[in-house]
Amino acid sequence: KNVPVSQTPSKPWSTDENLFHISYEAGILEDPNVTPPKDMWKLTVDPEEAPNTPERITIEFKAGKPVRVTNEADGTDVSDPLDLFLYLNTVARRNGVGRIDIVENRFIGIYSRGSYETPGGTVLRAAHIDLEGLVLDREVRAYRDEHITPVFGKILYNGLYFSPEGDLITKMVPLTQTNVNGSVRVKLYKGTLSVEGRWSETETLYDMEQSSMDVQGDFEPTDSDGFIKIQSIRLKKWGAAFQQLKKN
C-alpha cells in the first residue's frame, strides 16, 4: 500500500513520533532487561557525547504558559508558540536532555516497557514546576497536586481527554495558573537539567525581607511559641498513650 515502514530486521521496535515526543516499544524492547541500543534514539544525542560546555536558557511564563525563550550565547529570542517549542526541542536534543526508559502498567492491566524522548517538553515541565514554587499559593498548589494532578494524569494516560471528566478537569487547571508569571533560568548539560534561578516581576508571594535571616521583618519568632505549644498537645497525648501501651 506504499505506507512507509521504518522498522527493519536490525531495528525491530515500534515508534510513534510527533512534535512533542517519540516512543519506542515492542520487539527487543519487550524484554525489560535489554538496554536500548544507541542507534535507537532519534531525537536526542547520547548524553555522553553531548557538548562539554553547559548551555543556559531563560524561559518566561504568563498564566502558566511559556511565552518567551532567550539564549544569550546564540542570540536566540523567540516568542511564537511553535518556534518556541521547536527551539526548546533543538537545544534539549543537542544536550541529550529528555530520555526515559520505564515499565508502565497500562489501563487494561498489562505491564509494558517503553522508551521515550521528550526533549522540549522535559525542559518546560521542569521550569514550570520550579516557577510554581515561587509564585503559587501553598494551599492552592497542594490541593491541585492532591486532587487535580493525579486525576488529570490518569485521564490523559487512559485516552479520556474528550470525556465529561476530561472536560471538567481541563477547565479547572487554568484556575491554578493565574499567578504563574515569571522567568526561570535553566542549565542543560550532558543529559541533565537544573534550574539556576527564577524571578517574577508581578507576583509578590516571595518576600526577601520577610524570609531573610539578616533583616527583621513582620514575622516575630516569639509568635512561634504558642503555635508550637498548641501543635504539641495532640502529639504529647499520643506519645503518652503509646508509652502506656508499651508498658502493658
Short mmCIF file of C-alpha atoms in Angstrom, two decimals:
data_model
loop_
_atom_site.label_atom_id
_atom_site.label_comp_id
_atom_site.label_asym_id
_atom_site.label_seq_id
_atom_site.Cartn_x
_atom_site.Cartn_y
_atom_site.Cartn_z
CA LYS A 1 0.00 0.00 0.00
CA ASN A 2 3.09 2.27 -0.18
CA VAL A 3 2.91 3.00 3.55
CA PRO A 4 6.42 3.90 4.77
CA VAL A 5 7.73 1.50 7.42
CA SER A 6 10.81 2.39 9.43
CA GLN A 7 11.16 -0.99 11.15
CA THR A 8 13.82 -3.38 9.82
CA PRO A 9 15.15 -6.76 10.98
CA SER A 10 18.05 -4.88 12.60
CA LYS A 11 15.73 -2.35 14.26
CA PRO A 12 12.74 -4.41 15.44
CA TRP A 13 10.81 -1.93 17.53
CA SER A 14 7.73 0.24 17.07
CA THR A 15 7.93 4.04 17.07
CA ASP A 16 5.31 6.76 17.36
CA GLU A 17 6.66 10.26 16.69
CA ASN A 18 5.04 13.66 16.93
CA LEU A 19 6.04 17.24 17.72
CA PHE A 20 6.10 16.59 21.46
CA HIS A 21 7.99 13.32 21.67
CA ILE A 22 8.71 9.87 20.28
CA SER A 23 8.03 6.48 21.84
CA TYR A 24 9.78 3.15 21.27
CA GLU A 25 8.08 -0.14 22.11
CA ALA A 26 7.86 -3.83 21.18
CA GLY A 27 10.46 -6.01 19.52
CA ILE A 28 13.64 -6.43 21.54
CA LEU A 29 12.37 -3.81 23.99
CA GLU A 30 9.75 -6.23 25.30
CA ASP A 31 12.49 -7.68 27.48
CA PRO A 32 12.72 -5.04 30.25
CA ASN A 33 16.33 -6.01 30.90
CA VAL A 34 17.52 -5.28 27.35
CA THR A 35 19.39 -1.99 27.11
CA PRO A 36 18.09 0.14 24.23
CA PRO A 37 20.74 0.22 21.50
CA LYS A 38 22.46 3.54 20.97
CA ASP A 39 21.24 3.86 17.40
CA MET A 40 17.60 3.56 18.50
CA TRP A 41 17.42 7.05 19.98
CA LYS A 42 16.39 9.54 17.33
CA LEU A 43 15.62 12.91 18.92
CA THR A 44 18.49 13.37 21.37
CA VAL A 45 22.23 12.91 21.21
CA ASP A 46 23.83 10.42 23.59
CA PRO A 47 24.39 12.36 26.85
CA GLU A 48 27.96 11.04 26.89
CA GLU A 49 28.53 12.65 23.51
CA ALA A 50 26.77 15.94 24.28
CA PRO A 51 28.83 19.18 24.41
CA ASN A 52 31.29 19.54 27.28
CA THR A 53 30.12 23.09 27.90
CA PRO A 54 26.77 23.72 29.66
CA GLU A 55 24.11 25.65 27.75
CA ARG A 56 21.89 28.16 29.53
CA ILE A 57 18.46 29.48 28.54
CA THR A 58 15.73 31.59 30.14
CA ILE A 59 12.05 30.70 29.85
CA GLU A 60 9.30 33.24 30.59
CA PHE A 61 5.78 32.16 31.59
CA LYS A 62 2.47 34.02 31.70
CA ALA A 63 -0.53 32.39 33.36
CA GLY A 64 1.42 29.13 33.33
CA LYS A 65 2.14 29.17 29.60
CA PRO A 66 5.61 29.65 28.08
CA VAL A 67 5.69 32.91 26.13
CA ARG A 68 9.38 33.58 25.52
CA VAL A 69 12.72 31.77 25.42
CA THR A 70 16.10 33.52 25.26
CA ASN A 71 19.65 32.24 24.94
CA GLU A 72 22.33 34.92 25.13
CA ALA A 73 25.01 32.54 23.89
CA ASP A 74 23.48 32.01 20.45
CA GLY A 75 21.32 35.16 20.33
CA THR A 76 18.01 33.30 20.43
CA ASP A 77 14.89 35.27 21.39
CA VAL A 78 11.67 33.53 20.37
CA SER A 79 8.06 34.09 21.42
CA ASP A 80 5.95 32.44 18.71
CA PRO A 81 4.48 29.32 20.38
CA LEU A 82 5.56 26.90 17.65
CA ASP A 83 9.01 28.43 17.18
CA LEU A 84 9.47 28.47 20.94
CA PHE A 85 8.74 24.77 21.26
CA LEU A 86 10.83 23.84 18.24
CA TYR A 87 13.78 25.74 19.68
CA LEU A 88 13.42 24.01 23.05
CA ASN A 89 13.40 20.69 21.19
CA THR A 90 16.59 21.71 19.42
CA VAL A 91 18.51 22.93 22.46
CA ALA A 92 17.43 19.96 24.59
CA ARG A 93 18.28 17.48 21.82
CA ARG A 94 21.83 18.68 21.36
CA ASN A 95 22.41 18.44 25.11
CA GLY A 96 20.96 14.94 25.44
CA VAL A 97 18.05 16.02 27.62
CA GLY A 98 14.69 14.23 27.59
CA ARG A 99 15.28 10.46 27.60
CA ILE A 100 13.50 7.99 29.88
CA ASP A 101 13.17 4.22 29.93
CA ILE A 102 10.30 2.86 32.04
CA VAL A 103 7.91 -0.02 32.68
CA GLU A 104 4.27 1.04 32.70
CA ASN A 105 1.04 -0.55 33.91
CA ARG A 106 -1.46 0.07 31.13
CA PHE A 107 -5.17 0.88 31.51
CA ILE A 108 -6.11 -2.74 30.81
CA GLY A 109 -3.65 -4.03 33.42
CA ILE A 110 -0.81 -5.23 31.18
CA TYR A 111 2.72 -4.19 32.05
CA SER A 112 4.57 -2.61 29.14
CA ARG A 113 8.15 -1.41 28.76
CA GLY A 114 8.65 1.79 26.80
CA SER A 115 11.46 4.20 25.97
CA TYR A 116 10.67 7.82 25.30
CA GLU A 117 12.32 11.03 24.14
CA THR A 118 10.62 14.29 25.11
CA PRO A 119 13.29 17.00 24.78
CA GLY A 120 11.41 20.31 24.79
CA GLY A 121 8.62 19.04 27.00
CA THR A 122 11.08 17.92 29.66
CA VAL A 123 12.61 21.39 29.84
CA LEU A 124 9.23 23.14 30.02
CA ARG A 125 7.91 20.86 32.74
CA ALA A 126 10.94 21.30 34.98
CA ALA A 127 10.94 25.09 34.57
CA HIS A 128 7.19 25.34 35.13
CA ILE A 129 7.24 23.27 38.32
CA ASP A 130 10.09 25.34 39.68
CA LEU A 131 8.36 28.66 38.99
CA GLU A 132 5.23 27.46 40.78
CA GLY A 133 7.28 27.16 43.95
CA LEU A 134 7.93 30.90 43.79
CA VAL A 135 4.53 32.28 42.79
CA LEU A 136 1.79 29.75 43.58
CA ASP A 137 -0.09 29.79 46.88
CA ARG A 138 0.86 26.84 49.06
CA GLU A 139 -2.66 25.54 49.65
CA VAL A 140 -3.73 26.02 46.02
CA ARG A 141 -0.71 24.05 44.86
CA ALA A 142 -1.23 21.33 47.45
CA TYR A 143 -4.93 20.96 46.60
CA ARG A 144 -4.13 20.88 42.87
CA ASP A 145 -1.45 18.23 43.28
CA GLU A 146 -3.61 16.11 45.57
CA HIS A 147 -6.96 16.29 43.80
CA ILE A 148 -6.42 17.52 40.23
CA THR A 149 -2.97 16.48 39.03
CA PRO A 150 -3.30 12.69 39.59
CA VAL A 151 -6.83 12.63 38.18
CA PHE A 152 -5.82 14.66 35.11
CA GLY A 153 -2.78 12.47 34.55
CA LYS A 154 -4.92 9.34 34.70
CA ILE A 155 -7.47 10.82 32.30
CA LEU A 156 -4.75 11.68 29.78
CA TYR A 157 -2.94 8.36 30.14
CA ASN A 158 -6.12 6.40 29.60
CA GLY A 159 -7.06 8.40 26.50
CA LEU A 160 -10.10 10.09 28.03
CA TYR A 161 -9.31 13.72 27.31
CA PHE A 162 -12.54 14.03 25.33
CA SER A 163 -14.85 12.87 28.11
CA PRO A 164 -17.11 14.58 30.67
CA GLU A 165 -14.48 14.23 33.38
CA GLY A 166 -11.78 15.36 30.99
CA ASP A 167 -13.76 18.48 30.15
CA LEU A 168 -14.29 19.25 33.85
CA ILE A 169 -10.65 18.85 34.88
CA THR A 170 -9.38 20.74 31.82
CA LYS A 171 -11.45 23.75 32.86
CA MET A 172 -10.12 23.58 36.42
CA VAL A 173 -6.40 23.58 35.58
CA PRO A 174 -6.21 27.20 34.28
CA LEU A 175 -7.67 28.44 37.57
CA THR A 176 -4.47 27.28 39.29
CA GLN A 177 -2.24 29.09 36.78
CA THR A 178 -3.43 32.69 37.05
CA ASN A 179 -0.43 33.73 39.12
CA VAL A 180 2.20 31.56 37.44
CA ASN A 181 4.00 34.52 35.90
CA GLY A 182 7.75 34.85 35.83
CA SER A 183 11.01 33.60 34.35
CA VAL A 184 13.27 30.64 35.02
CA ARG A 185 16.97 30.24 34.20
CA VAL A 186 17.81 26.70 33.14
CA LYS A 187 21.14 24.94 32.59
CA LEU A 188 21.36 21.94 30.24
CA TYR A 189 24.39 19.70 30.40
CA LYS A 190 25.03 16.15 29.20
CA GLY A 191 21.52 14.78 29.70
CA THR A 192 20.82 16.74 32.87
CA LEU A 193 18.69 19.79 33.53
CA SER A 194 18.99 22.10 36.51
CA VAL A 195 17.36 25.39 37.47
CA GLU A 196 19.82 28.14 38.39
CA GLY A 197 17.38 30.92 39.26
CA ARG A 198 13.87 32.27 38.95
CA TRP A 199 12.07 35.60 39.40
CA SER A 200 8.75 37.34 38.82
CA GLU A 201 8.03 40.97 38.02
CA THR A 202 4.38 40.74 39.06
CA GLU A 203 3.95 38.15 41.82
CA THR A 204 4.91 39.04 45.38
CA LEU A 205 4.35 35.92 47.49
CA TYR A 206 8.10 35.65 47.96
CA ASP A 207 9.36 38.47 50.18
CA MET A 208 13.13 38.59 50.61
CA GLU A 209 12.95 40.72 53.75
CA GLN A 210 10.26 38.59 55.35
CA SER A 211 12.23 35.39 54.84
CA SER A 212 15.64 36.93 55.46
CA MET A 213 17.80 35.82 58.38
CA ASP A 214 19.53 39.20 58.32
CA VAL A 215 16.54 41.55 58.24
CA GLN A 216 13.88 41.93 60.90
CA GLY A 217 10.60 41.63 59.01
CA ASP A 218 6.97 41.40 60.08
CA PHE A 219 7.36 37.87 61.44
CA GLU A 220 8.13 37.66 65.15
CA PRO A 221 9.94 34.44 66.15
CA THR A 222 8.30 34.62 69.58
CA ASP A 223 4.93 34.10 67.88
CA SER A 224 6.01 30.53 67.20
CA ASP A 225 5.97 29.67 70.90
CA GLY A 226 2.19 29.50 71.20
CA PHE A 227 1.84 27.78 67.86
CA ILE A 228 4.30 25.05 68.85
CA LYS A 229 2.60 24.52 72.21
CA ILE A 230 -0.81 24.11 70.58
CA GLN A 231 0.57 21.71 67.98
CA SER A 232 2.25 19.66 70.69
CA ILE A 233 -0.95 18.98 72.68
CA ARG A 234 -2.08 16.21 70.34
CA LEU A 235 1.42 14.76 69.98
CA LYS A 236 2.05 14.65 73.73
CA LYS A 237 -1.19 12.77 74.27
CA TRP A 238 -0.35 10.34 71.51
CA GLY A 239 3.14 9.82 72.96
CA ALA A 240 1.79 9.18 76.44
CA ALA A 241 -0.73 6.68 75.13
CA PHE A 242 1.97 4.93 73.10
CA GLN A 243 4.28 4.64 76.13
CA GLN A 244 1.42 3.24 78.21
CA LEU A 245 0.69 0.69 75.51
CA LYS A 246 4.33 -0.44 75.51
CA LYS A 247 4.26 -0.90 79.28
CA ASN A 248 1.15 -3.09 79.04
#
